[in-house]
Amino acid sequence: QACSYPFLMNLLGWPAGSCPVTQVRQDEQSYSLERLPASQRDGMARQCAEAMEGSAGLPVGVQLAAPPYEDELVLYAMHELQRALPFDGLPTMEGLRAKL
């Protein structure tokens, strides 16, 4: 199993944070496996394509990290990112909205 990027930052002791910046658009929720090189049409590509189905409206974010003891730098960068790319929307997925 692969480790996530946040796990790596925690392991290294690097301060990190995530900010949503946009949402998945309707035209971004799938891709054609036929467009991939034959060597990349494996089980992982099929699982990714399947996971992307119905993802329109989900938030897309970025993770920011800095060297150890630079927590303020991460917080400052997150603040500036949120000012430059304000994100205040809830996902548009009807099933999720019904639960909120």
XYZ file of N, CA and C in Angstrom:
300
model
N 0.833 -1.184 0.000
C 0.000 0.000 0.000
C 0.880 1.251 0.000
N 0.403 2.248 -0.664
C 1.130 3.517 -0.729
C 0.794 4.382 0.476
N 1.705 5.235 0.841
C 1.475 6.193 1.926
C 1.048 7.526 1.324
N 0.231 8.234 2.043
C -0.219 9.526 1.553
C 0.838 10.589 1.826
N 0.733 11.706 1.111
C 1.666 12.808 1.323
C 1.568 13.378 2.743
N 0.358 13.527 3.319
C 0.313 14.025 4.707
C 1.067 13.108 5.676
N 1.019 11.806 5.429
C 1.755 10.871 6.274
C 3.247 11.165 6.215
N 3.750 11.425 5.016
C 5.174 11.709 4.858
C 5.568 12.982 5.604
N 4.742 14.017 5.499
C 5.038 15.268 6.204
C 5.057 15.032 7.719
N 4.105 14.273 8.227
C 4.075 13.963 9.661
C 5.305 13.161 10.073
N 5.693 12.206 9.262
C 6.856 11.378 9.560
C 8.135 12.218 9.638
N 8.252 13.200 8.738
C 9.439 14.052 8.712
C 9.390 15.186 9.727
N 8.236 15.410 10.342
C 8.093 16.494 11.301
C 7.949 17.850 10.638
N 7.518 17.866 9.392
C 7.325 19.118 8.672
C 5.910 19.621 8.900
N 5.729 20.891 9.238
C 4.377 21.429 9.354
C 3.739 21.488 7.971
N 2.464 21.153 7.898
C 1.771 21.135 6.616
C 0.307 21.480 6.829
N -0.322 21.936 5.785
C -1.744 22.243 5.823
C -2.337 22.106 4.439
N -3.648 21.898 4.375
C -4.348 21.749 3.104
C -5.369 22.856 2.945
N -5.521 23.339 1.727
C -6.505 24.374 1.404
C -7.290 23.949 0.179
N -8.622 24.010 0.246
C -9.395 23.788 -0.980
C -9.250 25.006 -1.878
N -9.139 24.782 -3.181
C -8.970 25.902 -4.101
C -10.031 25.941 -5.203
N -10.646 24.815 -5.497
C -11.675 24.764 -6.532
C -12.480 23.487 -6.351
N -13.339 23.203 -7.296
C -14.134 21.983 -7.283
C -13.954 21.241 -8.603
N -14.173 19.937 -8.575
C -14.110 19.131 -9.790
C -15.283 19.533 -10.684
N -14.973 19.877 -11.939
C -16.019 20.236 -12.899
C -16.591 18.978 -13.541
N -17.745 19.114 -14.163
C -18.385 17.984 -14.847
C -17.448 17.351 -15.873
N -16.738 18.186 -16.640
C -15.872 17.662 -17.694
C -14.547 17.100 -17.174
N -14.323 17.154 -15.869
C -13.079 16.649 -15.291
C -13.265 15.336 -14.534
N -14.470 14.814 -14.495
C -14.708 13.662 -13.636
C -14.451 12.315 -14.306
N -13.915 12.328 -15.502
C -13.572 11.062 -16.142
C -12.508 11.296 -17.210
N -11.858 10.239 -17.578
C -10.936 10.286 -18.701
C -10.992 8.941 -19.401
N -10.678 8.967 -20.653
C -10.757 7.764 -21.469
C -9.491 6.931 -21.292
N -9.674 5.680 -20.931
C -8.516 4.792 -20.802
C -7.840 4.580 -22.155
N -8.617 4.696 -23.237
C -8.056 4.505 -24.569
C -7.023 5.581 -24.905
N -7.104 6.734 -24.249
C -6.140 7.808 -24.508
C -4.796 7.551 -23.825
N -4.761 6.615 -22.898
C -3.510 6.280 -22.203
C -2.658 5.355 -23.066
N -1.342 5.425 -22.925
C -0.491 4.435 -23.596
C -0.861 3.029 -23.119
N -0.728 2.059 -23.983
C -1.121 0.686 -23.654
C -0.446 0.196 -22.372
N 0.793 0.624 -22.127
C 1.520 0.173 -20.942
C 0.951 0.738 -19.636
N 0.077 1.770 -19.748
C -0.495 2.384 -18.548
C -1.956 1.991 -18.317
N -2.514 1.154 -19.152
C -3.908 0.718 -18.997
C -3.956 -0.517 -18.110
N -3.677 -0.302 -16.845
C -3.649 -1.410 -15.899
C -4.798 -1.288 -14.900
N -4.774 -2.137 -13.901
C -5.819 -2.128 -12.885
C -5.886 -0.821 -12.120
N -4.753 -0.196 -11.878
C -4.739 1.071 -11.157
C -5.440 2.152 -11.968
N -5.184 2.193 -13.276
C -5.840 3.192 -14.136
C -7.345 2.960 -14.149
N -7.777 1.704 -14.193
C -9.221 1.404 -14.173
C -9.843 1.815 -12.845
N -9.148 1.566 -11.744
C -9.667 1.966 -10.432
C -9.752 3.482 -10.320
N -8.762 4.198 -10.850
C -8.793 5.660 -10.823
C -9.966 6.187 -11.643
N -10.165 5.620 -12.830
C -11.275 6.057 -13.682
C -12.609 5.801 -12.983
N -12.729 4.665 -12.317
C -13.965 4.341 -11.597
C -14.182 5.283 -10.417
N -13.118 5.601 -9.692
C -13.227 6.496 -8.533
C -13.590 7.911 -8.961
N -13.210 8.304 -10.164
C -13.489 9.655 -10.646
C -14.948 9.841 -11.052
N -15.642 8.752 -11.365
C -17.033 8.865 -11.781
C -17.874 9.458 -10.654
N -18.649 10.458 -10.974
C -19.504 11.098 -9.981
C -18.775 12.037 -9.044
N -17.562 12.440 -9.398
C -16.783 13.297 -8.498
C -17.028 14.788 -8.706
N -17.851 15.155 -9.680
C -18.112 16.579 -9.941
C -18.639 17.243 -8.676
N -18.088 18.389 -8.358
C -18.510 19.128 -7.174
C -17.645 18.898 -5.947
N -16.819 17.860 -5.958
C -15.935 17.628 -4.817
C -14.824 18.671 -4.802
N -14.352 19.037 -3.620
C -13.284 20.044 -3.561
C -11.945 19.485 -4.034
N -11.163 20.356 -4.643
C -9.795 20.051 -5.048
C -8.908 20.976 -4.240
N -7.916 20.436 -3.592
C -7.077 21.256 -2.734
C -5.606 21.076 -3.015
N -4.833 21.889 -2.353
C -3.380 21.783 -2.411
C -2.859 21.636 -0.985
N -1.738 20.967 -0.869
C -1.099 20.835 0.430
C 0.164 21.666 0.427
N 0.331 22.428 1.463
C 1.523 23.262 1.626
C 2.340 22.710 2.778
N 3.656 22.717 2.640
C 4.532 22.213 3.692
C 5.779 23.081 3.769
N 6.413 23.054 4.916
C 7.646 23.810 5.138
C 8.576 22.963 6.002
N 9.844 23.326 6.047
C 10.785 22.595 6.898
C 10.374 22.675 8.373
N 10.932 21.806 9.196
C 10.588 21.803 10.623
C 10.733 23.185 11.255
N 9.833 23.470 12.162
C 9.804 24.713 12.957
C 9.469 25.953 12.127
N 8.915 25.767 10.958
C 8.495 26.882 10.106
C 6.963 26.914 9.997
N 6.281 26.616 11.104
C 4.818 26.564 11.117
C 4.192 27.874 10.636
N 4.772 28.984 11.057
C 4.219 30.287 10.689
C 4.260 30.495 9.183
N 5.268 29.965 8.530
C 5.385 30.088 7.084
C 4.228 29.354 6.387
N 3.900 28.169 6.870
C 2.779 27.413 6.302
C 1.469 28.168 6.521
N 1.265 28.665 7.732
C 0.034 29.403 8.015
C -0.068 30.668 7.170
N 1.038 31.363 7.000
C 1.047 32.567 6.169
C 0.720 32.212 4.711
N 1.355 31.171 4.201
C 1.122 30.763 2.813
C -0.321 30.314 2.613
N -0.892 29.613 3.600
C -2.290 29.184 3.503
C -3.209 30.402 3.493
N -2.910 31.378 4.325
C -3.709 32.599 4.378
C -3.667 33.330 3.037
N -2.483 33.465 2.476
C -2.339 34.153 1.197
C -3.036 33.386 0.069
N -2.947 32.079 0.111
C -3.616 31.258 -0.898
C -5.131 31.426 -0.810
N -5.659 31.422 0.402
C -7.098 31.602 0.573
C -7.544 33.004 0.157
N -6.701 33.993 0.345
C -7.044 35.344 -0.120
C -7.036 35.416 -1.638
N -6.064 34.758 -2.256
C -5.942 34.799 -3.714
C -6.997 33.935 -4.411
N -7.335 32.809 -3.801
C -8.307 31.872 -4.372
C -9.394 31.565 -3.350
N -10.280 32.505 -3.089
C -11.301 32.260 -2.071
C -12.180 31.064 -2.438
N -12.405 30.235 -1.478
C -13.220 29.031 -1.674
C -14.193 28.967 -0.515
N -15.450 29.155 -0.803
C -16.430 29.115 0.280
C -17.634 28.263 -0.073
N -17.515 27.449 -1.105
C -18.646 26.635 -1.529
C -18.656 25.259 -0.916
N -19.852 24.763 -0.716
C -20.024 23.370 -0.332
C -20.056 22.520 -1.590
N -19.676 21.268 -1.501
C -19.789 20.403 -2.677
C -21.230 20.406 -3.194
N -21.399 20.362 -4.504
C -22.720 20.407 -5.107
C -23.386 19.044 -5.190
N -22.778 18.033 -4.635
C -23.336 16.683 -4.706
C -24.612 16.615 -3.863
N -25.708 16.259 -4.495
C -27.008 16.253 -3.840
C -27.046 15.328 -2.633
N -26.467 14.144 -2.736
C -26.483 13.196 -1.626
C -25.792 13.757 -0.383
N -24.707 14.482 -0.587
C -23.982 15.067 0.524
C -24.748 16.231 1.112
N -25.337 17.072 0.262
C -26.113 18.206 0.752
C -27.293 17.762 1.586
N -27.909 16.661 1.222
C -29.079 16.166 1.957
C -28.699 15.803 3.391
N -27.448 15.391 3.607
C -26.991 14.995 4.941
C -26.604 16.190 5.798
N -26.337 17.337 5.161
C -25.873 18.509 5.916
C -26.998 19.251 6.543
